[in-house]
Coordinates of C-alpha atoms and ligand atoms in Angstrom, one line a residue:
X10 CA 6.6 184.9 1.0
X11 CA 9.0 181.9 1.9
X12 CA 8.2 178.7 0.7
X13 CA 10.4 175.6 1.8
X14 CA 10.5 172.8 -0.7
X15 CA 11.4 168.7 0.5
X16 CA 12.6 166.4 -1.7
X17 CA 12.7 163.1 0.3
X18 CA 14.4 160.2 -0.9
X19 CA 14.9 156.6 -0.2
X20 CA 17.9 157.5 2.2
X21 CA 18.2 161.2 1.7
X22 CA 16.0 164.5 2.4
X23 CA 16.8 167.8 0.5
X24 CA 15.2 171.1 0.8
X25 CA 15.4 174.6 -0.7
X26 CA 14.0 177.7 1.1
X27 CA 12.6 180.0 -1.7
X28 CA 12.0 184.0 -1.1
X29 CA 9.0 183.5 -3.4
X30 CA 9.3 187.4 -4.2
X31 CA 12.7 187.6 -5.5
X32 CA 12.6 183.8 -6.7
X33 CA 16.2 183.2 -4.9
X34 CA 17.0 180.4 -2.5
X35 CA 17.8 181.6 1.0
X36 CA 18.8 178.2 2.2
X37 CA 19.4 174.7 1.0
X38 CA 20.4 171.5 2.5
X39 CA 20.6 167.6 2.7
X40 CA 20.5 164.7 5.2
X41 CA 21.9 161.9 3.6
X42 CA 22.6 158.3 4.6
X43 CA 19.2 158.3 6.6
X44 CA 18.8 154.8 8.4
X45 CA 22.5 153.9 7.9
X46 CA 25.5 154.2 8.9
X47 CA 27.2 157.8 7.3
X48 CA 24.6 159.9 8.7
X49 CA 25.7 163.3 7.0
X50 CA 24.2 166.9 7.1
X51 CA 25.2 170.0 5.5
X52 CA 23.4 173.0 5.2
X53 CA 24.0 176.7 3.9
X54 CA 22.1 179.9 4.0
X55 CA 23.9 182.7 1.6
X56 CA 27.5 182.3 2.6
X57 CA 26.7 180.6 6.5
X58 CA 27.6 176.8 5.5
X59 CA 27.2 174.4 8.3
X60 CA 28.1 170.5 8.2
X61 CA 28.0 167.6 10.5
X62 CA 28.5 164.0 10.5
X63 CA 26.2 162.3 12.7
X64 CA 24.0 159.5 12.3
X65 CA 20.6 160.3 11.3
X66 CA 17.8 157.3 12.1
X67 CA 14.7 158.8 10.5
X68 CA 13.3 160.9 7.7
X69 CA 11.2 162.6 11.1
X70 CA 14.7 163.2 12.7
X71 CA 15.9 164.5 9.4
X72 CA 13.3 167.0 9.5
X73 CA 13.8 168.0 12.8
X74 CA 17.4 168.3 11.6
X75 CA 16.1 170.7 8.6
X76 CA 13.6 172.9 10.7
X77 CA 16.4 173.8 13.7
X78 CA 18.9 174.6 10.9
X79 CA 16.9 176.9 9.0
X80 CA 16.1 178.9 12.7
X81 CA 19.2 178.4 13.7
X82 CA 20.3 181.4 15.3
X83 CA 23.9 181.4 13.7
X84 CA 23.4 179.9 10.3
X85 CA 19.7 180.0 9.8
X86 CA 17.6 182.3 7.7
X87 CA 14.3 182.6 9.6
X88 CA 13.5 183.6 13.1
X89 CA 10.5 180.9 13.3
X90 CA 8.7 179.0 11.3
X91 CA 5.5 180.8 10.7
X92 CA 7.4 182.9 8.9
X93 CA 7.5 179.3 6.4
X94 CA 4.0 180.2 4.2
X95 CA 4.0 176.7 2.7
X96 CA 5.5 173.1 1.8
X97 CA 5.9 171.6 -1.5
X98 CA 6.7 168.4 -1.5
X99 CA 8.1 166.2 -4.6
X100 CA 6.6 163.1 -5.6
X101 CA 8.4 160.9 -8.2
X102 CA 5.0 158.5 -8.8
X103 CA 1.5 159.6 -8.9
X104 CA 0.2 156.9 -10.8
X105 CA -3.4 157.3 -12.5
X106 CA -4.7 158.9 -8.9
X107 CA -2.5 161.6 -8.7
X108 CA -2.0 163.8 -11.9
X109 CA -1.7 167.6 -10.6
X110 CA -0.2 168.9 -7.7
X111 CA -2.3 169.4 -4.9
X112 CA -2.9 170.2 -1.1
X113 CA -1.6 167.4 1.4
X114 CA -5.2 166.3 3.1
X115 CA -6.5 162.7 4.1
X116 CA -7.6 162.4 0.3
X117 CA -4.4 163.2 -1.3
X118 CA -2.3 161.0 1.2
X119 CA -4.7 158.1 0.4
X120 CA -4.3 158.4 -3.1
X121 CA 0.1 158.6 -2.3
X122 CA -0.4 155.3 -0.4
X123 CA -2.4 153.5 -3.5
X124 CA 1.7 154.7 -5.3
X125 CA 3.5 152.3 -2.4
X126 CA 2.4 149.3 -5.2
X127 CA 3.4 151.5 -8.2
X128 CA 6.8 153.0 -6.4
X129 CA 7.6 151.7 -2.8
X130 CA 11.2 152.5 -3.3
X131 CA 10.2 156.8 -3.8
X132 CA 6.4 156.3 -2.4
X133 CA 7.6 155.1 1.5
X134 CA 10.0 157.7 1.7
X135 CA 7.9 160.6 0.2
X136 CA 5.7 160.1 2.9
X137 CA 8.2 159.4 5.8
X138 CA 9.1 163.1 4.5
X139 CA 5.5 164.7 4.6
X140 CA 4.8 163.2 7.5
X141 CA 8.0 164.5 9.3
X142 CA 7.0 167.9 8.3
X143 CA 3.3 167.6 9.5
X144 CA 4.8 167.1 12.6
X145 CA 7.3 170.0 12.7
X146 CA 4.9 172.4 11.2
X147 CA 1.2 171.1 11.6
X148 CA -0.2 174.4 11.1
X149 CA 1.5 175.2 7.8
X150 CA 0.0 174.2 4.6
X151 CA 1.6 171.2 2.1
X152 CA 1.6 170.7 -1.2
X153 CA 2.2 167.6 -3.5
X154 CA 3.8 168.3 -6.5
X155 CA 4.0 165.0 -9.1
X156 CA 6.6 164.5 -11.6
X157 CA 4.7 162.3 -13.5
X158 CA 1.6 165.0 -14.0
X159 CA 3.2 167.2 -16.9
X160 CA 3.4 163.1 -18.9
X161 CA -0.3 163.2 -18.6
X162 CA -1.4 164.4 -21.6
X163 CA 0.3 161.4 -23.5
X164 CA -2.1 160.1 -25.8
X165 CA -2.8 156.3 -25.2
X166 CA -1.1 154.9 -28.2
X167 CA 2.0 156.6 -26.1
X168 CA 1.3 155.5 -23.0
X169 CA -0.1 151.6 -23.5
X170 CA 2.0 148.7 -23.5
X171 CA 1.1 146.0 -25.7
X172 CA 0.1 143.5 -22.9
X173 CA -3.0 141.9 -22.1
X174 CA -5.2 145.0 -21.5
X175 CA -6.9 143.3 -18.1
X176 CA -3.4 143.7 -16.5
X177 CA -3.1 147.6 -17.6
X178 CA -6.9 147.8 -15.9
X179 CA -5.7 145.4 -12.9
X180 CA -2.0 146.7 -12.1
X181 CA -2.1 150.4 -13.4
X182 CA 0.6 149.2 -16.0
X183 CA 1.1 151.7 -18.4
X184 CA 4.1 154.4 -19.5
X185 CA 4.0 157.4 -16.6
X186 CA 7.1 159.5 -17.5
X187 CA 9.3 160.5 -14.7
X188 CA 11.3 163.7 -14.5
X189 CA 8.3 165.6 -15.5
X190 CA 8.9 169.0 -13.6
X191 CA 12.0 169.1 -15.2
X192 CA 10.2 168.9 -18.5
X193 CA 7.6 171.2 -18.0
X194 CA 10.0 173.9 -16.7
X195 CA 12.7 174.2 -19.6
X196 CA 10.2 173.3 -22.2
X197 CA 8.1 176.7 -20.5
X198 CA 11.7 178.4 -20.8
X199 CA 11.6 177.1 -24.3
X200 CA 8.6 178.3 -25.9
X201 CA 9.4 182.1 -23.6
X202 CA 12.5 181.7 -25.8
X203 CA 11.0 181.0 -29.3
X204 CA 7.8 184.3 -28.6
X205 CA 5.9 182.8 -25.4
X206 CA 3.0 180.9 -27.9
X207 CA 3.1 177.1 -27.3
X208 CA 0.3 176.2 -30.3
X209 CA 2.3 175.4 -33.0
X210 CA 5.3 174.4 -30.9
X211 CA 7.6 171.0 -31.5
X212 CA 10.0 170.5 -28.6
X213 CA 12.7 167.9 -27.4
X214 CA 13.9 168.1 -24.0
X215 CA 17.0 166.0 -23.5
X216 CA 17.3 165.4 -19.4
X217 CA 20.8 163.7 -19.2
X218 CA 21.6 163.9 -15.7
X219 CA 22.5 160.1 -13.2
X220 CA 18.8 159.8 -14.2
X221 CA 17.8 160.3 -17.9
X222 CA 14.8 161.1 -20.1
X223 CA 13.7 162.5 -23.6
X224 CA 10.4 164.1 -23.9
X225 CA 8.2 164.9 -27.3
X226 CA 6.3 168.5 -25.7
X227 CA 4.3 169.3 -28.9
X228 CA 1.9 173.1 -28.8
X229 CA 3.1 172.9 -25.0
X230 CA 2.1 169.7 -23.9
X231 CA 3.8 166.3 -23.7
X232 CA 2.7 164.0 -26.1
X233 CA 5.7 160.9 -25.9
X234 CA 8.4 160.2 -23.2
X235 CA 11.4 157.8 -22.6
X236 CA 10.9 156.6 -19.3
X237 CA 7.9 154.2 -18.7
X238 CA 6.3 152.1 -15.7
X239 CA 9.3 153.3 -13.9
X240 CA 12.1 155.4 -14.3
X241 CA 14.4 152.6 -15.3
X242 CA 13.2 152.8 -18.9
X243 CA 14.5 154.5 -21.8
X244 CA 18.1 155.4 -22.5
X245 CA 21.4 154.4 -20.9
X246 CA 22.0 156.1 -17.5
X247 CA 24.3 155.9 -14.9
X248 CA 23.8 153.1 -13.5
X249 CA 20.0 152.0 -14.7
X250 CA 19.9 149.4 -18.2
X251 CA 17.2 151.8 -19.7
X252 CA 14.9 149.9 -22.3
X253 CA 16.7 146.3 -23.0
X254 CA 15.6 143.4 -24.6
X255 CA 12.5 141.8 -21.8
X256 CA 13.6 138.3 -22.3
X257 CA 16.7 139.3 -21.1
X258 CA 15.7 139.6 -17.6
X259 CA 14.1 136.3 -16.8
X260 CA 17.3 135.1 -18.5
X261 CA 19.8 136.6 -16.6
X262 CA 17.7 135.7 -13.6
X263 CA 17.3 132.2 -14.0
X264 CA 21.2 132.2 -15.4
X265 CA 22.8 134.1 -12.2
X266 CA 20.1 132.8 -9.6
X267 CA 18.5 136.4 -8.9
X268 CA 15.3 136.8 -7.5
X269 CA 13.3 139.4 -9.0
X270 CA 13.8 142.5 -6.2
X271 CA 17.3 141.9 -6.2
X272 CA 17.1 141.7 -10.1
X273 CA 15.7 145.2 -9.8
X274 CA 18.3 147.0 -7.9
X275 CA 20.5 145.3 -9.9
X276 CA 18.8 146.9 -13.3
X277 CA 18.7 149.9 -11.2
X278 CA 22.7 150.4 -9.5
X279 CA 24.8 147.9 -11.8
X280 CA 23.7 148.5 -15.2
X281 CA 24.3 151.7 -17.5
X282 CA 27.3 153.8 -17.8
X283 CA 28.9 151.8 -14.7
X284 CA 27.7 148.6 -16.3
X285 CA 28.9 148.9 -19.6
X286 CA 32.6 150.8 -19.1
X287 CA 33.0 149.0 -15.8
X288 CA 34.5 152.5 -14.6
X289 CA 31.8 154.7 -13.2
X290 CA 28.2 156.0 -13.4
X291 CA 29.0 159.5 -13.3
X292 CA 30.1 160.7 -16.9
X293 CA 32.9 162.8 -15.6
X294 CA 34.8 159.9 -14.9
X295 CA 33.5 157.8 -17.6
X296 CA 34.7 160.7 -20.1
X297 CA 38.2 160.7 -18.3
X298 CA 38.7 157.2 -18.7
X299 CA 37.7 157.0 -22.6
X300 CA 39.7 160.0 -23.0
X301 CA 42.8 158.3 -21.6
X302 CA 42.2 155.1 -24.4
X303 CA 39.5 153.0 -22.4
X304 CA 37.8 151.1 -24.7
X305 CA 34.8 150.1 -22.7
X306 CA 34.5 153.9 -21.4
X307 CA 34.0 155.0 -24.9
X308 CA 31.5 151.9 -25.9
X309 CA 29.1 153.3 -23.2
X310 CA 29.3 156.8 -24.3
X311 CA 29.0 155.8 -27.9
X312 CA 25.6 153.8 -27.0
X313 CA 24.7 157.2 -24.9
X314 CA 25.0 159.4 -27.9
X315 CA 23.3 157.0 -30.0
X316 CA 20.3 156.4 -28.1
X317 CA 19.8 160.0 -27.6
X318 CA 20.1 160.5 -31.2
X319 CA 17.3 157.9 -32.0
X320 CA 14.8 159.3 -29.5
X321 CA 15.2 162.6 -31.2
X322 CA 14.9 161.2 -34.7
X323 CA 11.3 159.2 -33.0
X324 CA 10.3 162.2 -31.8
X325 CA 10.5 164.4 -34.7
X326 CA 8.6 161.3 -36.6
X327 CA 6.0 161.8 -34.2
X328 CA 5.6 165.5 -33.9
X329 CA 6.4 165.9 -38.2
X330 CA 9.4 167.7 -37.1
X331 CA 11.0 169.7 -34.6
X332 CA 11.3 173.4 -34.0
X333 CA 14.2 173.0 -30.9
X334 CA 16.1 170.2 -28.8
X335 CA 16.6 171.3 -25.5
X336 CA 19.7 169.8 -23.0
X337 CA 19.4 170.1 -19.9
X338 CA 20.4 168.7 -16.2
X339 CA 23.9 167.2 -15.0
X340 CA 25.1 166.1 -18.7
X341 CA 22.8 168.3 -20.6
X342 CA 24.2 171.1 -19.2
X343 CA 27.9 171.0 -18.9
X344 CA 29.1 168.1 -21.3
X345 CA 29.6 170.1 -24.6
X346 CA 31.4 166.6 -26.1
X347 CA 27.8 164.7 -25.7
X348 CA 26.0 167.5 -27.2
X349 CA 28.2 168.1 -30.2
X350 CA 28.2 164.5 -31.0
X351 CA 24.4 163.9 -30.5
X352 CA 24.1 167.1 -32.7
X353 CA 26.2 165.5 -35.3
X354 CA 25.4 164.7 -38.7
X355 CA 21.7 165.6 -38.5
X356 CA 21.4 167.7 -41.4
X357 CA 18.8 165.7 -42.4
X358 CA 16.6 167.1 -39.9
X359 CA 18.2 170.8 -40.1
X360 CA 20.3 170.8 -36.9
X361 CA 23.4 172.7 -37.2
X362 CA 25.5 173.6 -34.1
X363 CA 27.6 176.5 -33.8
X364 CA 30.8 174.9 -31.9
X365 CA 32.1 177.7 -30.6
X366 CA 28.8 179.0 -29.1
X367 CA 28.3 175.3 -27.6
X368 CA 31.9 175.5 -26.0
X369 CA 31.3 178.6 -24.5
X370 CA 27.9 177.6 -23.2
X371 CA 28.7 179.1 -19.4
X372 CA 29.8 182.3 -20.6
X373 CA 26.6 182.5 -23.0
X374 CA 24.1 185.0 -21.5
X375 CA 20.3 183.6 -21.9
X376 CA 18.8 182.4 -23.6
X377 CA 21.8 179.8 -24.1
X378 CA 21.3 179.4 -28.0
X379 CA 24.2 176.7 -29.0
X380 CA 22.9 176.4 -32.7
X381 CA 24.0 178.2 -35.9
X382 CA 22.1 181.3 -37.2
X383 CA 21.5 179.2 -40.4
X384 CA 20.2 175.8 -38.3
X385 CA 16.6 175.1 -38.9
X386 CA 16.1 173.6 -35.6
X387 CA 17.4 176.2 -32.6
X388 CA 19.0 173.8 -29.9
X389 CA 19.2 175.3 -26.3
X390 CA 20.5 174.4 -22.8
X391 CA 18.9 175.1 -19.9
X392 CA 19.8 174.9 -16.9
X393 CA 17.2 172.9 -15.3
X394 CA 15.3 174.5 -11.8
X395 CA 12.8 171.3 -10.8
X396 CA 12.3 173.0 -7.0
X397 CA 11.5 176.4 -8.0
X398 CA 8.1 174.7 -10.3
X399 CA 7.5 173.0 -7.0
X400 CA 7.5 176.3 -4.8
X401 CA 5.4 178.1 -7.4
X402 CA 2.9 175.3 -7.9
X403 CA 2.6 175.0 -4.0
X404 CA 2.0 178.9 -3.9
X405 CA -0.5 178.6 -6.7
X406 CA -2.1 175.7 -4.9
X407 CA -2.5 177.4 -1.5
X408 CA -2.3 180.9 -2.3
X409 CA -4.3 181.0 -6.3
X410 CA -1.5 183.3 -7.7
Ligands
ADP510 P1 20.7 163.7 -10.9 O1 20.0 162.9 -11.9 O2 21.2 163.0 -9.8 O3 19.9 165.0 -10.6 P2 22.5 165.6 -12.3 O4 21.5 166.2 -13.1 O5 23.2 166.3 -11.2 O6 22.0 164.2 -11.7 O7 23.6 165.0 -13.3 C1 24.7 164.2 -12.8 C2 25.5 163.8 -14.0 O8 26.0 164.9 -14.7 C3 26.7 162.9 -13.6 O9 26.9 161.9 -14.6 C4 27.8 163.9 -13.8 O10 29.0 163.3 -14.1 C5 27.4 164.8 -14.9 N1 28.1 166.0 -15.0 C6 28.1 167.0 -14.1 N2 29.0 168.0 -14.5 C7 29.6 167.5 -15.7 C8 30.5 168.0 -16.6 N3 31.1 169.2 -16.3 N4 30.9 167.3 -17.6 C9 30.3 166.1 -17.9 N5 29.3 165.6 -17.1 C10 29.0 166.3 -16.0

């Protein structure tokens, strides 16, 4: 069974083709630059890679782009697409309508248009995507799978903001959670490690990729996250402020004559890593400047670490303790530096890291344990796999298995 998963963004569509028997990817691409100039495609399908710059005007044309390369004769993987069983389709914002993944049908789409308030910036794309493929493929099934539905099970006192309750009931104003596939899948990978049983079960799952979050999963479920209303909130990222002072805003507004959508892409592309070292968002570059002496490099990893290092001390308060921290995505994954000095000088909570295990971490069979025999908390990283939860969801949803 092949399932093809779309990921549409604001100027980009990626997709993964899944053999849904063996679990691999049989082909994976991206249109980037959609709308503007730079159109970009590149494709690949085992070791067939194809790439071509050309400009691409629409998320349909991008699709159209998608389908023809995956039947390509040359550098496809399929001989047509019935051979496609279904679509999963990711969904950054579900808001309070959406909160499981389900089919695509007049119900489910009017409940995605309600997000175009909550998220236009993910919502207008998202369905610019699922409308491309409805048109490709109108006779295959689509699925919706949310990121924010693994937060649901936040308790309110998690979720609420202490504003005027009226505006919570009016605007849908509350704490959502972003990255939540990501969650769900290595916290799953988590409690397989520590005997398959979630009931009993404290978790931290450290996300730190361009985008991060920090997630409290306690007997399975979610019950606190770092990113709020939108995924701006929380920790230092790339290029997003994460959680700052409000007042600031309407200050720096009124100060540097901002009006309040440009303030937002401003929060959202200026701020961060990039803000702070005045270098880069990406960490790779950040860490090369700090190692070669820049001060201002170092200053935003130093606030990196440290937030990290208070969400896990929060979480623990909240879930009276933690059995394992999990790292995952971009940073997670490959920046041992980050994850020895967020793992620092925690005995008080029982973390001990084995250093040589942690510096090794890609030669490490799994389960990728980084922490010492003797450490009362086990730490993990693991390697994050956010389409593969959307093409098993969308098989579940269509299929019931
Ligand atoms: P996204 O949120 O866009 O999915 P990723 O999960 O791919 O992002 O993470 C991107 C981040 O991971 C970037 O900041 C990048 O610099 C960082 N990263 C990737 N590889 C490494 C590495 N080897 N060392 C440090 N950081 C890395």
């Amino acid at each position: 069974m092949y399932i093809l998963v779309v990921n549409a963004g604001s100027s980009s569509l990626k997709y993964q083709l899944f053999d849904m028997e063996s679990e691999r990817v049989m082909a994976k691409g991206l249109c980037e630059c959609i709308g503007i100039d730079g159109g970009h495609m590149k494709h690949q399908a085992g070791e067939k890679k194809f790439e071509k710059f050309e400009n691409i005007p629409t998320h349909a044309e991008a699709t159209k782009m998608m389908v023809a390369m995956l039947t390509d004769k040359e550098y496809g993987c399929i001989d047509s697409l019935e051979q496609i069983s279904a679509v999963g389709h990711r969904i950054v914002q579900g808001g309070p309508w959406l909160v499981q993944s389900v089919p695509v049908n007049e119900d489910s789409l009017e409940k995605l248009r309600r997000c175009l308030d909550l998220a236009p910036l993910h919502t207008k794309p998202h369905l610019l995507g699922i409308e491309g493929c409805l048109a490709v493929m109108p006779d295959i099934p689509q699925v919706l799978v949310i990121d924010t539905a693994f937060h649901q099970t936040m308790p309110p006192k998690a979720y609420m903001y202490p504003i005027p309750y009226e505006l919570y009931e009016k605007y849908a104003i509350r704490r959502y959670g972003f990255h939540g596939t990501s969650h769900r899948y290595v916290s799953g990978k988590c409690i397989e490690y520590m005997g398959g049983k979630a009931e009993g079960t404290r978790i931290i799952t450290c996300h730190l990729g361009n985008g991060s979050s920090i997630s409290a999963v306690k007997d399975g479920k979610i019950i606190d996250t770092s990113m709020g209303f939108t995924p701006l909130d929380g920790i230092i990222m790339g290029s997003r402020c994460g959680a700052v002072d409000p007042a600031i805003v309407p200050f720096i507004m009124e100060k540097e004559n901002i009006a309040p959508s440009a303030m937002q892409s401003w929060m959202n592309k200026k701020c961060g890593l990039l803000g702070v070292s005045g270098v880069d968002s990406d960490m790779r570059k950040v860490m090369a400047a700090m190692n070669a002496g820049n001060e201002r490099a170092k200053l935003a990893y130093d606030i990196l670490v440290y937030d990290i290092k208070k969400y896990i001390g929060a979480y623990s308060a909240a879930m009276n303790g933690v059995d394992a921290i999990v790292f995952t995505a971009g940073i997670g994954e490959n920046d041992e530096t980050v994850r020895a000095d967020v793992c620092a000088d925690m005995e008080y909570l029982g973390v001990k890291l084995d250093a040589e295990k942690n510096a090794a971490v890609r030669k490490l069979p799994e389960p990728k344990l980084i922490s010492a025999p003797d450490s009362k908390v086990r730490v993990y990283v693991i390697e994050t796999n956010e389409e593969l939860v959307i093409a098993s969801d969308t098989r579940k949803i269509v299929f019931g298995d």
